[in-house]
XYZ file of C-alpha atoms in Angstrom:
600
model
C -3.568 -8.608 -0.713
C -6.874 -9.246 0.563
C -9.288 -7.113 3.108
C -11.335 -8.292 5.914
C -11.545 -7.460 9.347
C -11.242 -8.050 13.082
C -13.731 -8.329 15.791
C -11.867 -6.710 18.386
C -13.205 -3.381 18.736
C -17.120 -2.553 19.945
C -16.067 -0.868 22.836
C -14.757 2.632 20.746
C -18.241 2.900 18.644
C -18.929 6.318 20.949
C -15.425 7.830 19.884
C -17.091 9.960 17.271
C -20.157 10.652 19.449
C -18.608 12.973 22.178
C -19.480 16.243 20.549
C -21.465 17.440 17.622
C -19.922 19.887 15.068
C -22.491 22.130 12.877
C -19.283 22.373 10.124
C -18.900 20.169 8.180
C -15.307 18.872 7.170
C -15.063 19.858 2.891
C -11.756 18.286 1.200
C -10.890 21.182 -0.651
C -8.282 21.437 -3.725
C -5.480 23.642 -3.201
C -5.605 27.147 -4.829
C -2.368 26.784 -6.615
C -0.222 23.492 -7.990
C 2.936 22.867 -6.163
C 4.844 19.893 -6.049
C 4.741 17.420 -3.543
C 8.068 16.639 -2.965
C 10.453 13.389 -1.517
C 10.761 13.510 1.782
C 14.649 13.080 1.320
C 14.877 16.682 -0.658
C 13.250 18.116 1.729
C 14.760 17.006 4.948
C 18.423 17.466 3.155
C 17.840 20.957 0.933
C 17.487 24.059 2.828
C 15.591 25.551 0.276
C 12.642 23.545 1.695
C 13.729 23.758 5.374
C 11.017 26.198 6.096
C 8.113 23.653 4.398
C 9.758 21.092 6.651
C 9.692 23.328 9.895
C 5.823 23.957 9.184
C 5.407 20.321 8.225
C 6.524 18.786 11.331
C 4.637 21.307 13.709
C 1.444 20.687 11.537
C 1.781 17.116 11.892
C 2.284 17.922 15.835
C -1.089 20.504 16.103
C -3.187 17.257 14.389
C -2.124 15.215 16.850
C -2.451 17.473 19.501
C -6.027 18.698 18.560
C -8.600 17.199 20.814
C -10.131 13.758 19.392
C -13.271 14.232 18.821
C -12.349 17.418 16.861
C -12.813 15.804 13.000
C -9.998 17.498 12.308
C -7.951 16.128 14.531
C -5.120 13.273 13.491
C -7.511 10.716 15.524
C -10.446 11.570 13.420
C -8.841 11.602 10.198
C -7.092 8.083 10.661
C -9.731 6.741 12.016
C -11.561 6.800 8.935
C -9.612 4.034 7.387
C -10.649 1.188 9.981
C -11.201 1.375 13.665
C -13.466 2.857 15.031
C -15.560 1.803 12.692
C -18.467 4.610 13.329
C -19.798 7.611 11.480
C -17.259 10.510 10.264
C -18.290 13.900 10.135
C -21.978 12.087 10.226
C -21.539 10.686 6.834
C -23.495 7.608 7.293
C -24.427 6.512 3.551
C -26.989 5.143 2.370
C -26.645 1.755 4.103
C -24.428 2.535 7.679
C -22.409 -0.528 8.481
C -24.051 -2.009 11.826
C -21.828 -4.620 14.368
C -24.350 -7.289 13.578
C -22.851 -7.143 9.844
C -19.485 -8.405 11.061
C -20.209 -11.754 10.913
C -21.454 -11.806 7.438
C -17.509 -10.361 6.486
C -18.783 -6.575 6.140
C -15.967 -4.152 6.638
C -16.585 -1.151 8.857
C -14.560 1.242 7.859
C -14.470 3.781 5.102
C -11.458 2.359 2.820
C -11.864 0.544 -0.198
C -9.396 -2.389 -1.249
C -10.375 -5.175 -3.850
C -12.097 -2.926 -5.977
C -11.170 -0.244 -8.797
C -11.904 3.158 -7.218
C -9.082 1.794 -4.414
C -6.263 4.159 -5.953
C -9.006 7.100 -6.043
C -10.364 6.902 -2.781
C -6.714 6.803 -1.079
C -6.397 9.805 -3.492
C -9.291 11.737 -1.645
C -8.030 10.549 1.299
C -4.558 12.016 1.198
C -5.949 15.153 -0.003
C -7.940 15.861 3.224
C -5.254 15.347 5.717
C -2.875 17.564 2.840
C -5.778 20.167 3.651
C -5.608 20.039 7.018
C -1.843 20.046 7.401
C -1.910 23.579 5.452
C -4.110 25.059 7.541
C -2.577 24.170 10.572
C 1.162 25.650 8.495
C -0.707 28.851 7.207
C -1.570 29.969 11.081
C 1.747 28.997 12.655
C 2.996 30.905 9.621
C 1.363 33.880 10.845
C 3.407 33.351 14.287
C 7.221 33.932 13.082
C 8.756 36.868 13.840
C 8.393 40.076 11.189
C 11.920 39.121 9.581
C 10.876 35.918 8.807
C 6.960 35.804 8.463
C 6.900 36.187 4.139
C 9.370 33.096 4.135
C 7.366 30.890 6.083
C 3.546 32.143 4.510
C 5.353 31.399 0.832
C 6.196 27.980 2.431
C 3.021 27.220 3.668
C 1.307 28.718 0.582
C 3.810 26.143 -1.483
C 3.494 23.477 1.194
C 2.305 19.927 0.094
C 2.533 16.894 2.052
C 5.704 14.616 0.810
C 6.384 11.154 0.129
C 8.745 8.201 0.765
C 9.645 6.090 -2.080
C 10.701 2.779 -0.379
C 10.992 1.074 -3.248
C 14.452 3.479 -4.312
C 17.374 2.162 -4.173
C 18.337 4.849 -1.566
C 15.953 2.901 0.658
C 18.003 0.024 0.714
C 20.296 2.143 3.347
C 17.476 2.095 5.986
C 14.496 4.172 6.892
C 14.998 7.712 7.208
C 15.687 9.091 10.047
C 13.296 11.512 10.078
C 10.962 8.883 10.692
C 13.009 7.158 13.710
C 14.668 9.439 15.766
C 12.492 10.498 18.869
C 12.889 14.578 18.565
C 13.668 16.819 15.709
C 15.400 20.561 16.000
C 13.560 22.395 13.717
C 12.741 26.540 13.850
C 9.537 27.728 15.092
C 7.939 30.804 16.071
C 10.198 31.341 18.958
C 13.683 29.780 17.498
C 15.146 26.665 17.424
C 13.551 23.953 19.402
C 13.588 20.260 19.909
C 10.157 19.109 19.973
C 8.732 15.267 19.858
C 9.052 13.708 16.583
C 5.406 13.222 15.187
C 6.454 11.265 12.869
C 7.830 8.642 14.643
C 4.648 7.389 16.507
C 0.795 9.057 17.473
C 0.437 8.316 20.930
C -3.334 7.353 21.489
C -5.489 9.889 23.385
C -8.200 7.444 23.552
C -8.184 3.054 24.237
C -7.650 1.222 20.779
C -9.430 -1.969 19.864
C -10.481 -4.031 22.631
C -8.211 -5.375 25.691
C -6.396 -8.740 25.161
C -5.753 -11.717 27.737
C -3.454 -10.585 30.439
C -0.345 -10.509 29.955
C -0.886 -9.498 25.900
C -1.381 -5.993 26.636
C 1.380 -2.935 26.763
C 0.581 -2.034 30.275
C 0.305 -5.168 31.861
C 3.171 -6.729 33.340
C 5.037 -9.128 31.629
C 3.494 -8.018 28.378
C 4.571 -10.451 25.168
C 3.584 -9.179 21.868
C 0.280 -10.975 20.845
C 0.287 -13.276 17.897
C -0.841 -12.554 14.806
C -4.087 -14.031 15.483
C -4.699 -10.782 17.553
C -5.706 -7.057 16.823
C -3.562 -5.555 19.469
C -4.455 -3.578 21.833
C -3.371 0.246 22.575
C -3.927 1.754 25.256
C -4.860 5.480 26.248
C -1.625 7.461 26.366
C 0.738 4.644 24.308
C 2.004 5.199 20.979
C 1.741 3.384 17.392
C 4.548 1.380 17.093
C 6.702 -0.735 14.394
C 8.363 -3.940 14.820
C 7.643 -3.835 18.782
C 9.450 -5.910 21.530
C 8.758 -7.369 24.343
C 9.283 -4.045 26.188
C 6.958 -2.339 23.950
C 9.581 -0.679 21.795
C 10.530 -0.517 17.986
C 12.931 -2.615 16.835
C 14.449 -0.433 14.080
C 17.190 -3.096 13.434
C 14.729 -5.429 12.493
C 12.984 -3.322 10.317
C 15.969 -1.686 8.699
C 16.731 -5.311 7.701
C 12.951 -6.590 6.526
C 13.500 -3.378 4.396
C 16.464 -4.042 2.553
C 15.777 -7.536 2.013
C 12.105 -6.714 0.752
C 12.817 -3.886 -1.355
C 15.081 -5.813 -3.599
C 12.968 -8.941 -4.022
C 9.674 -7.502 -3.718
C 9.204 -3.948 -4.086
C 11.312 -2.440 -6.711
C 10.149 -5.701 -8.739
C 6.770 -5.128 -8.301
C 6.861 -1.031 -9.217
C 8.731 -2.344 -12.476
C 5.713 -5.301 -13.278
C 2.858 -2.724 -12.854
C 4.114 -0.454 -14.824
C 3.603 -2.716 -18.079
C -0.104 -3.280 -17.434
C -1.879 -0.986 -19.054
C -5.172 -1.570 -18.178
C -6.819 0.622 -14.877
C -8.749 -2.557 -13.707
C -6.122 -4.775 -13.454
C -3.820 -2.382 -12.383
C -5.846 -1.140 -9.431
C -6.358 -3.729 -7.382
C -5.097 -7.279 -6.730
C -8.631 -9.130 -7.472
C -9.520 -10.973 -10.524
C -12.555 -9.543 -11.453
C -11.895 -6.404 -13.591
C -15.391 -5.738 -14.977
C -17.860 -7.412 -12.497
C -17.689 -10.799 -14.363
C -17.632 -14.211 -12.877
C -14.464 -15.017 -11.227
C -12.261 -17.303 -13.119
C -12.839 -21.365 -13.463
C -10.444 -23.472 -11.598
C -12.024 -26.052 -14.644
C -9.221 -29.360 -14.733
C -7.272 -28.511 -18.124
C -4.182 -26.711 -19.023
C -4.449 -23.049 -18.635
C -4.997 -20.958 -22.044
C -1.499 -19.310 -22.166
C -2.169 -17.438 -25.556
C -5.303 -15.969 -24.049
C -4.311 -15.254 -20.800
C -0.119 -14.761 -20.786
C -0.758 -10.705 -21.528
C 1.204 -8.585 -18.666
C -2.111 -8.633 -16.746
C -0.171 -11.608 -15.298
C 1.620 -9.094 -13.645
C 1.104 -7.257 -9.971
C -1.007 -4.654 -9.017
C -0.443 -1.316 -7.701
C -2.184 -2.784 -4.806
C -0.579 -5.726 -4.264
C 3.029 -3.926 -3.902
C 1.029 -1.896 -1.787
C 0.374 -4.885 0.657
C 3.964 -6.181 1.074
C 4.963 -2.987 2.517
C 2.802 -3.140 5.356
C 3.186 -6.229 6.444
C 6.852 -5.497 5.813
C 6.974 -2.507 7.699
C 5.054 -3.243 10.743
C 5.887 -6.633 12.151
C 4.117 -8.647 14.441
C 2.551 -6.197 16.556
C 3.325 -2.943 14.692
C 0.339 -1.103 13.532
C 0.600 -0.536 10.307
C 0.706 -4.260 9.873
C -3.226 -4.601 10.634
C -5.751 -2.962 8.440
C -8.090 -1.734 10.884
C -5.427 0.415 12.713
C -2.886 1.066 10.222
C -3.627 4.532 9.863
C -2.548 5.518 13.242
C 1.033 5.050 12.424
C 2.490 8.411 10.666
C 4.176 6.912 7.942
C 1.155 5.488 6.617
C 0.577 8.923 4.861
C 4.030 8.826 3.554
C 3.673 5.520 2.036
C 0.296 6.364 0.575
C 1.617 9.637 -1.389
C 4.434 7.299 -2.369
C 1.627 5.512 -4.382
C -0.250 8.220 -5.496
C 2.706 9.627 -7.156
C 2.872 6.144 -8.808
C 0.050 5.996 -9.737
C 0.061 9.479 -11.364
C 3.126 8.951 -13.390
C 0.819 5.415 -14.124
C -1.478 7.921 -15.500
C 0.635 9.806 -17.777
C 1.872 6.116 -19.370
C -1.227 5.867 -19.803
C -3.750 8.557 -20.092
C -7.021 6.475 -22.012
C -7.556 3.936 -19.345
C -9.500 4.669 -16.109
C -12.506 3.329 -13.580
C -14.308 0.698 -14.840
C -16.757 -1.109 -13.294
C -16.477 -4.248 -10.726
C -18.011 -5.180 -7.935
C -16.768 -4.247 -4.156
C -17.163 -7.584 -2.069
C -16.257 -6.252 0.839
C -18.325 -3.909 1.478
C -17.349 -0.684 3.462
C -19.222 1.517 6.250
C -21.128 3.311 4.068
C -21.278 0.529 0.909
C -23.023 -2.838 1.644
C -21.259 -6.168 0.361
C -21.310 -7.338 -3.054
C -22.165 -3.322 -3.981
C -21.123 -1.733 -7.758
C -18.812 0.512 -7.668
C -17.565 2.820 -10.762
C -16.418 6.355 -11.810
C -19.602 7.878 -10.276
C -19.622 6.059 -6.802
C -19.372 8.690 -4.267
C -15.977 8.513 -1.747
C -17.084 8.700 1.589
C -16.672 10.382 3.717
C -14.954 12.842 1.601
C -16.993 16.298 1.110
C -16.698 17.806 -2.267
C -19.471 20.825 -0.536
C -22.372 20.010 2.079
C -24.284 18.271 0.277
C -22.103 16.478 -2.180
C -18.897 13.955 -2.149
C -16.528 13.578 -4.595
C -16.210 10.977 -7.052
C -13.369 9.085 -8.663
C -13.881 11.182 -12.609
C -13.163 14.468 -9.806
C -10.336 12.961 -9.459
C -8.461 11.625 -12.512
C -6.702 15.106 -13.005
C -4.904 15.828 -9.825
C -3.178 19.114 -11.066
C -6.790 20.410 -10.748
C -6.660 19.693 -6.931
C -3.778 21.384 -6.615
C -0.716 19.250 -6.458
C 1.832 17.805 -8.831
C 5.143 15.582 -8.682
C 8.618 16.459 -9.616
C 8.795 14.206 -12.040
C 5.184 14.844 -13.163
C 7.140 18.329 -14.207
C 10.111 17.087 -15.768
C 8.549 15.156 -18.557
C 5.699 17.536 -19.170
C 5.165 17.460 -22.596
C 6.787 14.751 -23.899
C 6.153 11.442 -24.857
C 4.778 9.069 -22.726
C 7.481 6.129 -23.548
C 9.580 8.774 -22.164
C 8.080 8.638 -18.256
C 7.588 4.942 -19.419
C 11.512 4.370 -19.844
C 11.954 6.565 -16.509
C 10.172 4.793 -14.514
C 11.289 1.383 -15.711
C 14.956 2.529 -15.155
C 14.216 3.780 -11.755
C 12.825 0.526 -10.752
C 14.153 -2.051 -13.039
C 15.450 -5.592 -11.170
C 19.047 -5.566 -11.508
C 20.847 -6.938 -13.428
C 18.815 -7.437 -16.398
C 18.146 -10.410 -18.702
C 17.643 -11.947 -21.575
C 14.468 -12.823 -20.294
C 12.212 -12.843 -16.798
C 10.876 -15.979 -15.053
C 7.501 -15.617 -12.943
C 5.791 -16.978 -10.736
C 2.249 -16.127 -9.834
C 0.004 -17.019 -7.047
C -3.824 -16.928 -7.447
C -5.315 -17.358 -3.365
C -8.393 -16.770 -1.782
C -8.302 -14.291 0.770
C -9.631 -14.978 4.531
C -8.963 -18.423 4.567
C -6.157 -17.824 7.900
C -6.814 -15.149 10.524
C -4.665 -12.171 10.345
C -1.712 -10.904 7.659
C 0.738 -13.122 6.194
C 2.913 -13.552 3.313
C 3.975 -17.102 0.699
C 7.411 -17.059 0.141
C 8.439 -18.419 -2.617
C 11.286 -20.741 -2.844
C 13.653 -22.196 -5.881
C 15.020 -25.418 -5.911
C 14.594 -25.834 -2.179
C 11.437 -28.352 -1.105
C 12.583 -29.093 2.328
C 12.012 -25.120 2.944
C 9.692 -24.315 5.272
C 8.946 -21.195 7.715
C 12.441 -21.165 9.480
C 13.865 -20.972 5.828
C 16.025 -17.607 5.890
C 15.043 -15.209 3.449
C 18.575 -14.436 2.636
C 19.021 -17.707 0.765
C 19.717 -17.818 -2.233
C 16.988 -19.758 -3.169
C 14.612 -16.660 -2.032
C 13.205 -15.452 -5.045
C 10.001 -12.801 -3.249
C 6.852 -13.389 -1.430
C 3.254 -12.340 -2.090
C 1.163 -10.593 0.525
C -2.180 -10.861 1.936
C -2.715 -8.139 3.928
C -5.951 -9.241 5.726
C -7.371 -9.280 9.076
C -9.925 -11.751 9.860
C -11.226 -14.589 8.358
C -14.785 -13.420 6.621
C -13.555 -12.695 2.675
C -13.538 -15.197 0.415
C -12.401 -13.492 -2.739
C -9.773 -14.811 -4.866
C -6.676 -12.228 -5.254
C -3.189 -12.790 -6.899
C 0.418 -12.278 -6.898
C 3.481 -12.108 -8.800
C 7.407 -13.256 -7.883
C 9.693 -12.533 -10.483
C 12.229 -15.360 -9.619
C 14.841 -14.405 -12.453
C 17.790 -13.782 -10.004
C 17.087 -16.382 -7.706
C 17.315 -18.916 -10.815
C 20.623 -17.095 -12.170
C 22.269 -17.766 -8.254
C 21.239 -21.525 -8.813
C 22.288 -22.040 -12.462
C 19.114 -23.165 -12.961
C 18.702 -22.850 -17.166
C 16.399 -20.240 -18.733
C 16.792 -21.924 -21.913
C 13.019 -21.331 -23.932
C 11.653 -24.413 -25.166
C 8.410 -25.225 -27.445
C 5.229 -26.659 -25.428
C 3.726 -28.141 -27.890
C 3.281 -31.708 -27.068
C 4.277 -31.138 -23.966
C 1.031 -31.287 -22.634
C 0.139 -34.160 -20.218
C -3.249 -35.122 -21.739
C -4.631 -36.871 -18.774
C -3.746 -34.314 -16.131
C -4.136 -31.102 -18.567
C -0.727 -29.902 -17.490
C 2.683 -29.713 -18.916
C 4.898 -32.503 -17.998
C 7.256 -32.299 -15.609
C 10.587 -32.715 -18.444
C 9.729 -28.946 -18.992
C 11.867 -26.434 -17.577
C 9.889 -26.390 -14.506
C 8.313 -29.365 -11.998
C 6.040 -27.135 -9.512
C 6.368 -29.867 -7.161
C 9.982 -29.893 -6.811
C 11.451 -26.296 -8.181
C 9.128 -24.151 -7.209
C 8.528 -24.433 -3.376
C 5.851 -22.068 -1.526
C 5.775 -21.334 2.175
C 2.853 -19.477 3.280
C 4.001 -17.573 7.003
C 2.037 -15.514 9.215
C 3.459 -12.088 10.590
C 4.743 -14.263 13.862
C 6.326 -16.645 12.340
C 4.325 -19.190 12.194
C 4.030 -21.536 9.732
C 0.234 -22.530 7.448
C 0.100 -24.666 5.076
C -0.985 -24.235 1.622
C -4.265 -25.013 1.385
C -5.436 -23.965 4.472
C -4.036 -20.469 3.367
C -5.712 -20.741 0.284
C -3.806 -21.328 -2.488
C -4.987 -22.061 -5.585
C -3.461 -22.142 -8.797
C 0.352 -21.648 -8.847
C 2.176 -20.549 -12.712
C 5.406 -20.248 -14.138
C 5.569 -17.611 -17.266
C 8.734 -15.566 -18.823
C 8.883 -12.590 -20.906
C 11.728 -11.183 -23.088
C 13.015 -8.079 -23.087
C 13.274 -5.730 -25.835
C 16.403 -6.546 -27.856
C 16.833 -2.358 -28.325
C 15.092 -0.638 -24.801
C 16.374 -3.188 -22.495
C 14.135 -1.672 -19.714
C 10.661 -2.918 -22.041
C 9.392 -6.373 -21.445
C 7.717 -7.344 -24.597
C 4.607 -8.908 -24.189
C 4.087 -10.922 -27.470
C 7.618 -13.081 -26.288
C 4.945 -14.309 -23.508
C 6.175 -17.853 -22.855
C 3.956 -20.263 -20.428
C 5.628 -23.461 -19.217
C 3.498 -24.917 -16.013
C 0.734 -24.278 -13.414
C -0.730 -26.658 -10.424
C -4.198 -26.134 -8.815
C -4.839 -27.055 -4.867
């Protein structure tokens, strides 16, 4: 949920320095609007076999372009984190400097925390789309006369697809497509296995900085490093996921994370966000929306008529989070912010949330980019900086001279890409995606009405990503607490990676299911009077004693257990909505009942 940064890494700052190029990189919109489609339909429907062929050997050209080309897969992911120097030679205004590290500056170009997150990742997406197709237009060019048209109309309808992980199809595992070490697909000159590039990037360059002996891939007797550590990768060793003490992925482990994450975490959270319908809380995980103060931890009993709106709720961000701490693992790289890029699916997850938050957009089409401040900071934006519609997204080129903004942005048919489902409900009713959506994702089975818990923290308090799990009816849990008990109900994410933030972010369980597994009663009940006057909160006789019902266990990536305060926490509530009595899939938010909160 929150982003800082690691220390780990001054020794790549010439990466980008090797060579000067007099053309510039421009993120160009497509010419035409074609769908970008699930990566399932296209792997499993021969009508888009020939996008896939040209997909995968685009992917492969990237990767096999030299590094300090800026068009090269090393150049494009580096612009999320590592290696933290100039892209292209967009500096800014203010170029982030090592010496800025310790004051919690982040180096690279990304923005998270702030409202023109969604937008930038938009821009982002669109330049590696960009440079996929142009990579798939010239091997296009290459196929034999009897098959040349078919593969130039692919490439011409070519976009770059997604992975909903949050489907239920997901529950099955990862795709294979994204596993298996080669793929058979038809090139130029026929059918040919060829390394999957989808599976891992193997490094052409050292990553981060070197780690005591015996923490490193190639030394001997390598252990995967704690989560206290950016790891270290090597020239010539690829991303990996869930890595073992032999330095390979451990899909079993990962297949199960998955399945037991996407029910209690994922699908929830896709089905929360969708009932905010404001842009600035639905964004980004912080609590300031509008560059206001953040909230007062004041003693007292929370304001629940003022405050119990779905802005309770989680962000598009902060479903974002889980799945890369999910995904990775102790040691995977998609797990750490700074190198998270480098793994292949990161794209793949990433157009899995634009397409969110485009059908987000349809729902509704009146709220966009406010204002609020980005306390980070980024490599081109210093800390504490206003950002807004009009803040420019470096490093991404609208023409030489000028970068796109977020209002470029808010139609993305006009850059030249759309979503099946964009399609299907064009022109109708926006309770109609609403109800689509809601069915796609809804927790199953349904209620009456939903029991939440949400977690306000402040971020950078432990070193490194971690998760709280949350617990019901279970205080002796702790770290070595399986998540498939039934008294599991989710976890929230901080997705962090050094200790230098400060900000406070937030996070909502829906613990509905794990109640109905424990009999626990949902019965509503009135709080007034049920306020303990000298402590400002309701007494304990309500449905709910936070001490004793609704355990928290904060756990690093490793393992390891921290303990609440020192990772943060804050404020911990307990809130319920109904659903409608006629759409069952609508929460109503005037049925918003409060019953308890405790503040660290």
């Amino acid at each position: 949920m929150g982003l800082s940064h690691s220390s780990h890494y001054s020794h790549v700052s010439h990466v980008r320095d090797v060579a000067t190029f007099s053309e510039k990189v421009i993120t160009y919109p497509h010419e035409e609007i074609y769908p970008r489609l699930d990566i399932l339909d296209m792997t499993s429907n021969q009508t888009y076999a020939p996008q896939f062929d040209l997909l995968i050997q685009s992917f492969q050209a990237l990767q096999e372009r030299p590094y300090d080309d800026m068009r090269s897969f090393y150049q494009i992911a580096g612009i999320h984190g590592l290696p933290f120097t100039a892209y292209d030679g967009v500096e800014g205004g203010n170029p982030y400097q090592s010496l800025e590290l310790s004051k919690g500056r982040w180096g690279g170009y990304c923005h998270h925390g702030d409202v023109i997150f969604p937008t930038w990742h938009r821009a982002y997406a669109l330049l590696l789309e960009g440079q996929l197709r142009n990579e798939a237009k010239e091997i296009a060019n290459k196929y034999p006369s009897d098959q040349k048209d078919k593969y130039i109309e692919a490439a011409k309808q070519l976009r770059h697809p997604y992975w909903d992980w949050a489907d239920e199809k997901a529950i099955k595992g990862v795709p294979d497509v994204f596993l298996t070490t080669t793929l058979e697909i038809n090139t130029p000159n026929g059918k040919q296995k060829i390394k999957n590039p989808l599976k891992s990037y193997t490094l052409p360059v050292d990553l981060a900085d070197p780690l005591p002996k015996g923490l490193n891939p190639n030394d001997a007797n390598y252990t995967v490093p704690s989560v206290s550590y950016l790891p270290f990768t090597p020239k010539g060793y690829p991303t990996v996921r869930h890595p073992n003490n032999k330095y390979e992925d451990q899909v079993d482990i990962m297949n199960i994370n998955m399945s037991t994450y996407i029910q209690s975490v994922f699908r929830p959270g896709f089905y929360q966000m969708f009932h905010i319908s404001d842009y600035s809380k639905f964004s980004n995980h912080g609590l300031t929306s509008s560059g206001g103060q953040l909230p007062d931890f004041n003693p007292g009993h929370p304001k629940p008529l003022n405050r119990l709106g779905f802005s309770h709720f989680a962000s598009w961000e902060t479903t974002h989070d889980g799945f890369h701490v999910v995904f990775g693992g102790t040691g995977g790289h998609i797990t750490y912010v700074d190198i998270a890029a480098f793994d292949p699916i990161f794209s793949f997850h990433h157009i899995n949330l634009d397409r969110i938050f485009a059908l987000w957009q349809k729902i509704y089409p009146d709220s966009w980019v406010t204002s609020n401040l980005n306390v980070n900071g980024t490599y081109t934006n210093v800390m504490g900086e206003m950002v807004n519609e009009y803040t420019e997204l470096t490093p991404f080129r609208k023409s030489e001279t000028k970068f796109w903004t977020s209002n470029d942005f808010r139609d993305f048919t006009k850059l030249g890409y759309t979503y099946p489902e964009v399609e299907k409900f064009k022109g109708q009713d926006s309770k109609a995606i609403l109800n689509y959506v809601l069915e796609l994702y809804k927790p199953d089975p349904h209620y009456d009405t939903r029991f939440f818990v949400k977690v306000t923290l402040e971020s950078g308090k432990v070193k490194g990503p971690f998760v709280i799990r949350v617990f019901i009816d279970l205080p002796s849990a702790n770290s070595s607490t399986p998540t498939a008990s039934p008294n599991f109900a989710g976890f929230v994410a901080m997705w962090q990676s050094d200790a230098h933030n400060g900000t406070l972010v937030e996070g909502t369980v829906d613990i509905t299911a794990a109640m109905e597994r424990l009999n626990i009663r949902m019965q509503k009940h009135d709080y007034i009077h049920e306020v303990n006057l000298t402590t400002g909160l309701l007494n304990p006789a309500f449905i709910f004693n936070i001490g004793t019902d609704i355990n928290l266990v904060p756990v690093m990536i490793d393992g390891s257990e921290v303990q609440l305060e020192a990772a943060g926490v804050k404020l911990v509530e307990v809130f319920s909505f109904e659903h409608d009595k006629v759409d069952k899939n609508f929460l109503v938010e005037n049925t918003g009942q409060y019953y308890t909160a405790k503040k660290f």
